[in-house]
Amino acid sequence: MVAIEFTEIGKLFSSDVRDGTAVSIRGWVYRIRKLKDKVFFLLRDSSGVIQCVVDKNEEGIWEKVEPLTIESSVTVKGVLKYDKRAPGGREVHVKDIMVVHYAEPFPITEDAVRSESEYLLDVRHLWIRSSYMTSILKIRHTVFEAIHEYFRKNGFYEVQAPMFITAAVEGGATLFQVDYFGRKGVYLTQSSQFYLEALIYALEKVYTIAPSFRAEKSRSRRHLSEFWHAEAEVAWYSLKDILRIEEELVAYIIKKVVDEREKELKTLGRNVDILIKESELPFYRITYDEALEILKRKGFEVEWGDDFGADEERALVSEFDKPVFVIGFPEACKAFYHRNDPERPEVTLSADLLAPEGYGEIIGGGERIYDKDELVKKIKRFGLDPKDYEWYIDLRRYGSVPHSGFGLGVDRLVMWICGLKHIRDAIPFPRDIRRVYP
Ligand code: 4AD
Ligand code: MG
């Protein structure tokens, strides 16, 4: 038996595939139009979609094509024809077809799609086949690739941290407790940061891409209970140094997506020129105090020391056409590990990066406390127990150095790049307070 070579459907649209070429393709039936003496169906694979035409006179084929259903899987042999009437200007005249599986009636209707209903989340395992989701998934793929590329090109080692941990990084309110062989006080990690801090003493510049878990009790368009977190930590780096890495990383990711995923961005209706403009370096830098002034001017009732909610963030970024760093949050706004500014101890050497167009905070980071006594005091000041953080404090006992790091919410970044209304669409199988299925 001779193995058949199948061509990717996307490749059939390249200029070197001439009119009249014999082709073999395979995929899933995307749309069907049945006429009296002709059947048109769109065939989809991971690379593209092409129209296939079956003529009633084609013996042995018509009977197989007549009962075809949406999402049936087929292999097709045929002849590629240039035809202006076909989508993309080309179609395949079918000479032979094998139906691998006649699909049952596909449950996702045009109505469900139009109404963007919850139902699409119930059938997410099927909805991911749509051109909408496929475009997002391809962009997401490129985002992950770009993150790895950026870090590896810049001398970072990739590391892995555990998902089962024993103490909160980002505060107790969003911890997921797990039953770990009956042992109490074991949780899913909120951030790999503390482990990255340990690893800089071996590798100096480290990064990881991993899930983080937050028991976010409110429903929001920007929160998942399981999200993908790209985190980095660097020995010897100051706040200023780490902000440079953060903005370079974001600009690098967007450039790669714009270069390689223009088609997908277009499918999503995303304006590429806006993205290019939004990723020009440097990003804006304002202090927390300046942010507060802007908000007050806009009529918000905010006091020094308040954290910013989604509304405040949106109002703030509406002043800017690129991402903006808000630098120097008051101590109470940020987790205990942030280093306080020695010149102004009431503020931390921290910064959030806010995405434009109201997509919110995409990065949090800054300098870490590297003095042991300072850390222990702050842990106590935050009402926490130093015993829970023994190994973390230990890092300040053996050759401690200044260091900085950050965490990028990858799903939020994808949400912004794709221009999505809801973070749930940025990830194939979202998890939030209401949803752990499918
Ligand atoms: O600001 P966060 O909580 O910072 C940390 O976890 C640090 N330990 C990171 C570090 O310095 N290594 O989270 C970082 C980013 C946020 O800016 C946001 O983009 C994203 O993670 N994020 C979430 N994304 C989706 N759903 C959630 N529930 C998220 N919580 C945070
Ligand atoms: Mg944050």
Coordinates of C-alpha atoms and ligand atoms in Angstrom, one line a residue:
M1 CA 0.0 0.0 0.0
V2 CA 1.3 3.4 -0.9
A3 CA 0.9 6.0 1.8
I4 CA -1.0 9.1 0.6
E5 CA 0.7 12.5 1.1
F6 CA -1.8 15.0 2.3
T7 CA -1.4 18.7 1.7
E8 CA -2.3 21.2 4.3
I9 CA -5.3 23.1 3.2
G10 CA -3.7 26.5 3.9
K11 CA -0.9 25.6 1.4
L12 CA -3.4 25.2 -1.4
F13 CA -3.7 29.0 -1.6
S14 CA 0.0 29.6 -2.2
S15 CA 0.9 30.9 -5.6
D16 CA 3.0 27.9 -6.7
V17 CA -0.1 25.5 -6.5
R18 CA -1.3 25.8 -10.1
D19 CA -4.7 25.4 -11.5
G20 CA -5.3 21.7 -12.3
T21 CA -3.0 20.3 -9.7
A22 CA -4.1 16.9 -8.2
V23 CA -4.4 17.2 -4.4
S24 CA -5.2 15.0 -1.4
I25 CA -6.5 16.8 1.7
R26 CA -8.2 15.8 4.9
G27 CA -10.1 17.5 7.6
W28 CA -13.6 18.3 8.9
V29 CA -16.7 19.5 7.1
Y30 CA -17.2 23.1 8.1
R31 CA -20.3 24.1 6.0
I32 CA -22.4 22.2 3.5
R33 CA -24.7 23.4 0.7
K34 CA -26.6 20.7 -1.1
L35 CA -28.1 21.5 -4.5
K36 CA -29.9 19.2 -6.9
D37 CA -26.9 18.2 -8.9
K38 CA -24.0 19.6 -6.8
V39 CA -22.8 19.5 -3.3
F40 CA -20.5 22.3 -2.0
F41 CA -18.8 21.8 1.3
L42 CA -16.1 23.7 3.1
L43 CA -13.3 21.5 4.4
R44 CA -11.3 22.7 7.4
D45 CA -8.0 21.6 8.8
S46 CA -5.8 23.3 11.3
S47 CA -4.2 25.4 8.5
G48 CA -7.2 26.7 6.6
V49 CA -10.5 26.2 4.8
I50 CA -11.2 25.4 1.2
Q51 CA -14.4 24.8 -0.8
C52 CA -14.9 21.3 -2.2
V53 CA -17.3 20.6 -5.0
V54 CA -18.9 17.3 -5.9
D55 CA -20.8 16.8 -9.1
K56 CA -23.7 14.4 -9.2
N57 CA -22.1 12.7 -12.2
E58 CA -19.1 11.6 -10.2
E59 CA -19.8 8.0 -9.8
G60 CA -19.4 6.4 -6.3
I61 CA -19.0 9.8 -4.7
W62 CA -22.5 11.3 -4.7
E63 CA -23.9 8.6 -2.4
K64 CA -21.2 9.3 0.2
V65 CA -21.6 13.0 0.0
E66 CA -25.3 13.3 0.2
P67 CA -25.5 12.2 3.9
L68 CA -22.6 14.4 4.9
T69 CA -23.0 16.3 8.2
I70 CA -21.2 19.2 9.7
E71 CA -18.0 18.2 11.4
S72 CA -17.8 14.8 9.6
S73 CA -14.2 13.8 9.1
V74 CA -13.2 13.0 5.5
T75 CA -10.2 12.5 3.2
V76 CA -10.5 13.9 -0.3
K77 CA -8.7 13.4 -3.5
G78 CA -9.4 16.0 -6.2
V79 CA -8.2 18.6 -8.6
L80 CA -7.5 22.2 -7.5
K81 CA -9.3 24.8 -9.6
Y82 CA -9.0 28.5 -9.6
D83 CA -12.4 30.0 -9.4
K84 CA -13.2 33.6 -8.5
R85 CA -16.6 32.6 -7.0
A86 CA -15.0 30.3 -4.4
P87 CA -13.9 31.8 -1.0
G88 CA -10.2 32.6 -1.5
G89 CA -10.5 32.1 -5.2
R90 CA -9.8 28.4 -5.2
E91 CA -11.8 25.1 -4.8
V92 CA -11.2 21.4 -5.1
H93 CA -13.2 19.3 -7.6
V94 CA -13.7 16.1 -5.7
K95 CA -12.7 12.9 -7.5
D96 CA -12.7 10.6 -4.5
I97 CA -13.8 10.9 -0.9
M98 CA -13.5 8.7 2.1
V99 CA -15.8 9.5 5.0
V100 CA -13.9 8.5 8.1
H101 CA -16.7 9.4 10.4
Y102 CA -20.2 10.7 9.8
A103 CA -20.7 13.2 12.6
E104 CA -23.9 13.3 14.7
P105 CA -25.9 16.5 14.3
F106 CA -23.5 19.2 15.6
P107 CA -25.0 20.9 18.7
I108 CA -23.6 24.4 18.2
T109 CA -26.1 26.4 16.2
E110 CA -25.7 29.8 14.5
D111 CA -28.0 31.2 17.1
A112 CA -25.9 30.1 20.0
V113 CA -22.9 31.7 18.3
R114 CA -24.7 35.0 17.7
S115 CA -26.0 35.2 21.3
E116 CA -22.5 34.4 22.7
S117 CA -24.3 32.4 25.3
E118 CA -23.0 30.5 28.3
Y119 CA -23.9 27.4 26.2
L120 CA -20.7 27.9 24.2
L121 CA -18.8 27.4 27.5
D122 CA -20.8 24.2 28.2
V123 CA -19.6 22.8 24.9
R124 CA -16.2 24.4 24.9
H125 CA -14.7 21.0 23.9
L126 CA -16.5 21.5 20.6
W127 CA -16.5 25.3 20.3
I128 CA -12.7 25.4 20.2
R129 CA -13.0 24.3 16.6
S130 CA -14.5 27.6 15.6
S131 CA -12.5 30.0 13.5
Y132 CA -12.9 32.5 16.4
M133 CA -11.3 30.2 19.0
T134 CA -8.8 28.7 16.6
S135 CA -7.5 32.2 15.8
I136 CA -7.1 33.0 19.5
L137 CA -5.4 29.6 20.2
K138 CA -2.9 30.3 17.4
I139 CA -2.1 33.8 18.8
R140 CA -1.8 32.3 22.2
H141 CA 0.6 29.7 20.9
T142 CA 2.7 32.5 19.4
V143 CA 2.6 34.5 22.7
F144 CA 4.0 31.5 24.6
E145 CA 6.7 31.0 21.9
A146 CA 7.7 34.7 22.1
I147 CA 8.0 34.6 25.9
H148 CA 10.3 31.6 25.8
E149 CA 12.3 33.2 22.9
Y150 CA 12.7 36.6 24.7
F151 CA 13.9 35.1 28.0
R152 CA 16.2 32.5 26.3
K153 CA 17.8 35.2 24.0
N154 CA 18.4 37.3 27.1
G155 CA 20.3 34.8 29.2
F156 CA 17.5 33.6 31.5
Y157 CA 17.3 30.0 32.6
E158 CA 13.9 28.3 32.4
V159 CA 13.0 26.7 35.7
Q160 CA 10.0 24.9 37.3
A161 CA 8.5 25.4 40.7
P162 CA 6.0 23.2 42.6
M163 CA 2.3 23.7 42.4
F164 CA 1.7 22.3 45.9
I165 CA 2.9 24.9 48.4
T166 CA 2.6 25.6 52.1
A167 CA 2.2 29.4 52.5
A168 CA 0.5 32.3 50.8
V169 CA 2.5 34.4 48.4
E170 CA -0.3 36.9 47.5
G171 CA -2.4 36.8 50.7
G172 CA -4.6 34.2 52.3
A173 CA -8.0 35.3 50.8
T174 CA -7.4 33.6 47.5
L175 CA -5.7 30.4 48.6
F176 CA -7.0 27.0 47.4
Q177 CA -6.5 24.4 50.1
V178 CA -6.0 20.9 49.0
D179 CA -6.2 17.6 50.8
Y180 CA -2.5 16.5 50.6
F181 CA -2.5 13.0 52.0
G182 CA -4.6 14.3 54.9
R183 CA -2.1 17.0 55.8
K184 CA -3.3 20.4 56.7
G185 CA -1.9 23.7 55.3
V186 CA -1.2 22.6 51.8
Y187 CA -2.4 24.9 48.9
L188 CA -2.2 25.4 45.2
T189 CA 0.4 28.0 44.4
Q190 CA -0.6 31.6 43.7
S191 CA 2.7 32.4 42.2
S192 CA 6.1 30.7 41.6
Q193 CA 7.9 33.8 42.8
F194 CA 9.4 32.5 46.1
Y195 CA 10.9 29.5 44.4
L196 CA 12.3 31.7 41.6
E197 CA 13.9 33.8 44.4
A198 CA 15.6 30.7 45.7
L199 CA 16.8 29.8 42.2
I200 CA 18.5 33.1 41.5
Y201 CA 21.2 32.1 44.0
A202 CA 22.1 29.3 41.6
L203 CA 21.2 30.7 38.1
E204 CA 20.9 34.5 38.6
K205 CA 18.3 35.1 35.9
V206 CA 15.4 32.7 35.9
Y207 CA 11.9 32.4 34.4
T208 CA 9.0 30.0 34.4
I209 CA 5.7 29.7 32.7
A210 CA 3.2 27.9 34.8
P211 CA -0.3 27.9 36.1
S212 CA -1.1 30.0 39.2
F213 CA -4.3 29.5 41.2
R214 CA -6.5 32.1 42.9
A215 CA -9.7 31.4 44.6
E216 CA -11.2 34.6 43.2
K217 CA -14.7 34.7 44.7
S218 CA -16.1 37.4 42.5
R219 CA -17.0 36.9 38.8
S220 CA -15.1 39.3 36.6
R221 CA -14.1 39.6 33.0
R222 CA -10.4 39.6 34.0
H223 CA -10.1 36.9 36.6
L224 CA -9.7 33.2 36.3
S225 CA -9.2 30.8 39.2
E226 CA -6.5 29.0 37.2
F227 CA -4.3 31.3 35.0
W228 CA -1.0 31.1 33.2
H229 CA 1.7 33.1 34.8
A230 CA 5.1 34.0 33.2
E231 CA 7.4 35.0 36.0
A232 CA 10.9 36.1 36.1
E233 CA 13.4 36.9 38.9
V234 CA 16.9 38.4 38.6
A235 CA 19.7 38.7 41.0
W236 CA 21.3 42.2 41.5
Y237 CA 18.5 43.9 39.6
S238 CA 16.8 47.1 40.8
L239 CA 13.2 48.2 40.1
K240 CA 14.5 50.3 37.2
D241 CA 16.3 47.3 35.7
I242 CA 13.3 45.0 35.9
L243 CA 10.9 47.5 34.4
R244 CA 13.1 47.6 31.3
I245 CA 12.8 43.8 31.0
E246 CA 9.1 43.9 31.5
E247 CA 8.5 46.4 28.7
E248 CA 10.9 44.8 26.3
L249 CA 9.2 41.4 26.9
V250 CA 5.7 42.8 26.2
A251 CA 6.9 44.7 23.1
Y252 CA 8.7 41.6 21.8
I253 CA 5.6 39.5 22.2
I254 CA 3.4 41.9 20.4
K255 CA 5.9 42.4 17.6
K256 CA 6.1 38.6 17.0
V257 CA 2.3 38.3 17.1
V258 CA 1.9 41.1 14.6
D259 CA 4.5 39.7 12.3
E260 CA 3.3 36.1 12.4
R261 CA -0.5 36.3 13.2
E262 CA -1.9 39.0 11.1
K263 CA -4.4 36.7 9.5
E264 CA -5.7 35.6 12.9
L265 CA -5.8 39.2 14.3
K266 CA -7.9 40.1 11.3
T267 CA -10.3 37.2 11.8
L268 CA -10.8 38.6 15.3
G269 CA -11.3 42.1 14.0
R270 CA -8.3 43.4 15.9
N271 CA -6.7 46.6 14.6
V272 CA -3.1 45.8 14.0
D273 CA -2.0 49.4 13.7
I274 CA -3.3 50.2 17.2
L275 CA -1.3 47.2 18.6
I276 CA 1.9 48.4 16.9
K277 CA 1.4 51.9 18.2
E278 CA 0.6 50.5 21.7
S279 CA 3.8 48.5 21.8
E280 CA 6.3 51.2 21.0
L281 CA 9.0 51.6 23.6
P282 CA 9.4 53.0 26.1
F283 CA 6.1 52.6 27.9
Y284 CA 4.8 55.4 30.2
R285 CA 6.0 55.6 33.8
I286 CA 4.0 57.4 36.4
T287 CA 4.1 57.3 40.2
Y288 CA 1.3 56.1 42.4
D289 CA 0.9 59.7 43.6
E290 CA 0.6 61.0 40.0
A291 CA -2.0 58.3 39.3
L292 CA -3.9 59.5 42.4
E293 CA -3.9 63.1 41.1
I294 CA -5.3 62.0 37.7
L295 CA -8.0 60.0 39.4
K296 CA -9.0 62.8 41.7
R297 CA -9.1 65.2 38.7
K298 CA -11.5 62.7 37.1
G299 CA -13.8 62.8 40.0
F300 CA -12.8 59.5 41.8
E301 CA -13.0 59.6 45.6
V302 CA -9.6 58.0 46.3
E303 CA -7.4 58.5 49.3
W304 CA -3.7 58.0 49.5
G305 CA -3.2 54.4 50.4
D306 CA -6.2 53.0 48.5
D307 CA -5.6 50.3 45.9
F308 CA -7.0 50.8 42.4
G309 CA -10.0 48.7 41.3
A310 CA -11.0 47.9 37.7
D311 CA -12.8 51.2 37.3
E312 CA -9.9 53.3 38.5
E313 CA -7.5 51.4 36.2
R314 CA -9.8 51.9 33.3
A315 CA -10.0 55.7 33.9
L316 CA -6.3 55.9 34.4
V317 CA -5.3 54.2 31.2
S318 CA -7.8 56.2 29.1
E319 CA -5.3 59.0 29.5
F320 CA -2.6 57.0 27.7
D321 CA -2.1 55.4 24.3
K322 CA 0.4 52.8 25.4
P323 CA 0.9 50.7 28.5
V324 CA 1.7 52.6 31.7
F325 CA 3.7 51.6 34.7
V326 CA 2.3 52.8 38.0
I327 CA 5.3 52.9 40.3
G328 CA 5.6 53.1 44.1
F329 CA 2.4 51.7 45.7
P330 CA 1.8 52.3 49.4
E331 CA 2.9 49.4 51.6
A332 CA -0.7 48.3 52.4
C333 CA -1.6 47.8 48.7
K334 CA 1.0 45.2 48.1
A335 CA 2.1 41.8 49.4
F336 CA 4.7 41.7 52.3
Y337 CA 7.7 40.7 50.2
H338 CA 7.9 44.1 48.4
R339 CA 10.9 46.2 49.4
N340 CA 10.0 49.5 50.9
D341 CA 11.7 52.6 49.5
P342 CA 14.5 53.5 52.0
E343 CA 14.0 57.2 51.1
R344 CA 10.3 57.0 51.7
P345 CA 9.4 53.9 53.7
E346 CA 5.7 54.2 53.4
V347 CA 5.9 53.2 49.7
T348 CA 7.2 50.1 48.1
L349 CA 9.6 49.7 45.2
S350 CA 6.9 48.1 43.2
A351 CA 5.2 48.7 39.9
D352 CA 2.1 47.4 38.0
L353 CA 2.0 47.5 34.3
L354 CA -1.5 48.5 33.1
A355 CA -2.5 47.6 29.5
P356 CA -4.2 50.2 27.4
E357 CA -7.9 50.1 26.3
G358 CA -9.0 49.1 29.8
Y359 CA -7.6 45.6 29.8
G360 CA -6.2 46.2 33.3
E361 CA -3.1 45.1 35.1
I362 CA -1.0 42.7 33.1
I363 CA 2.2 42.7 35.2
G364 CA 3.0 43.1 38.9
G365 CA 6.5 43.2 40.1
G366 CA 9.4 45.1 41.8
E367 CA 12.2 44.8 44.2
R368 CA 12.1 42.2 47.0
I369 CA 13.2 42.7 50.6
Y370 CA 16.7 41.1 50.8
D371 CA 17.5 42.0 54.5
K372 CA 16.5 39.3 56.9
D373 CA 15.4 41.5 59.8
E374 CA 13.5 43.8 57.5
L375 CA 11.6 40.8 56.1
V376 CA 10.8 39.3 59.4
K377 CA 9.5 42.6 60.7
K378 CA 7.3 43.1 57.7
I379 CA 5.9 39.6 57.9
K380 CA 4.9 40.3 61.5
R381 CA 3.6 43.8 60.6
F382 CA 1.3 42.1 58.1
G383 CA 0.0 39.8 60.8
L384 CA 1.7 36.7 59.3
D385 CA 3.8 34.1 61.1
P386 CA 7.5 34.0 60.2
K387 CA 7.4 30.3 61.0
D388 CA 5.3 29.8 57.8
Y389 CA 8.1 31.4 55.8
E390 CA 11.2 29.8 57.2
W391 CA 12.9 28.7 54.1
Y392 CA 12.0 32.0 52.4
I393 CA 13.6 33.9 55.2
D394 CA 16.6 31.5 55.0
L395 CA 17.4 32.9 51.6
R396 CA 18.4 36.2 53.4
R397 CA 20.9 34.3 55.5
Y398 CA 23.4 33.1 52.9
G399 CA 24.8 35.7 50.6
S400 CA 21.6 37.7 50.1
V401 CA 21.6 40.1 47.2
P402 CA 19.3 42.8 46.0
H403 CA 16.9 41.3 43.4
S404 CA 13.8 42.0 41.5
G405 CA 11.2 40.1 39.6
F406 CA 7.7 40.2 38.1
G407 CA 4.7 38.1 37.1
L408 CA 2.9 38.5 33.7
G409 CA -0.7 37.3 33.4
V410 CA -0.4 35.5 30.1
D411 CA -4.2 35.1 29.6
R412 CA -4.8 38.8 30.3
L413 CA -2.1 39.7 27.8
V414 CA -3.8 37.4 25.2
M415 CA -7.1 39.1 26.0
W416 CA -5.6 42.5 25.2
I417 CA -3.7 41.4 22.1
C418 CA -6.8 39.7 20.7
G419 CA -9.2 42.5 21.9
L420 CA -11.4 40.0 23.8
K421 CA -14.4 41.0 25.9
H422 CA -13.8 38.3 28.4
I423 CA -10.6 36.5 29.7
R424 CA -12.4 33.2 29.4
D425 CA -11.9 33.3 25.7
A426 CA -8.2 33.7 26.0
I427 CA -7.7 30.2 27.3
P428 CA -9.0 26.9 25.8
F429 CA -10.6 25.5 29.0
P430 CA -11.3 28.3 31.4
R431 CA -11.7 27.9 35.1
D432 CA -13.6 30.4 37.3
I433 CA -15.8 30.3 40.3
R434 CA -18.7 28.7 38.4
R435 CA -16.8 26.5 36.0
V436 CA -14.6 23.5 36.2
Y437 CA -16.2 21.6 33.2
P438 CA -15.4 20.7 30.5
Ligands
4AD1 O1 0.0 41.0 40.7 P1 0.1 39.5 41.0 O2 -0.8 38.9 42.0 O3 1.6 39.3 41.4 C1 2.2 38.1 41.7 O4 1.6 37.0 41.8 C2 3.7 38.2 41.9 N1 4.0 37.2 42.9 C3 4.3 38.0 40.6 C4 5.8 38.1 40.7 O5 6.3 39.2 41.0 N2 6.5 37.0 40.4 O6 -0.1 38.7 39.7 C5 0.7 38.9 38.5 C6 -0.2 39.1 37.3 C7 -1.2 40.2 37.3 O7 -0.7 41.4 36.9 C8 -2.3 39.7 36.4 O8 -1.9 40.0 35.0 C9 -2.2 38.2 36.5 O9 -0.9 37.9 37.1 N3 -3.3 37.7 37.4 C10 -4.4 37.0 37.0 N4 -4.8 36.7 35.7 C11 -5.9 36.1 35.6 N5 -6.7 35.7 36.6 C12 -6.4 36.0 37.9 N6 -7.2 35.7 38.9 C13 -5.1 36.7 38.1 N7 -4.5 37.2 39.2 C14 -3.4 37.8 38.7
MG2 MG -1.0 42.6 41.2

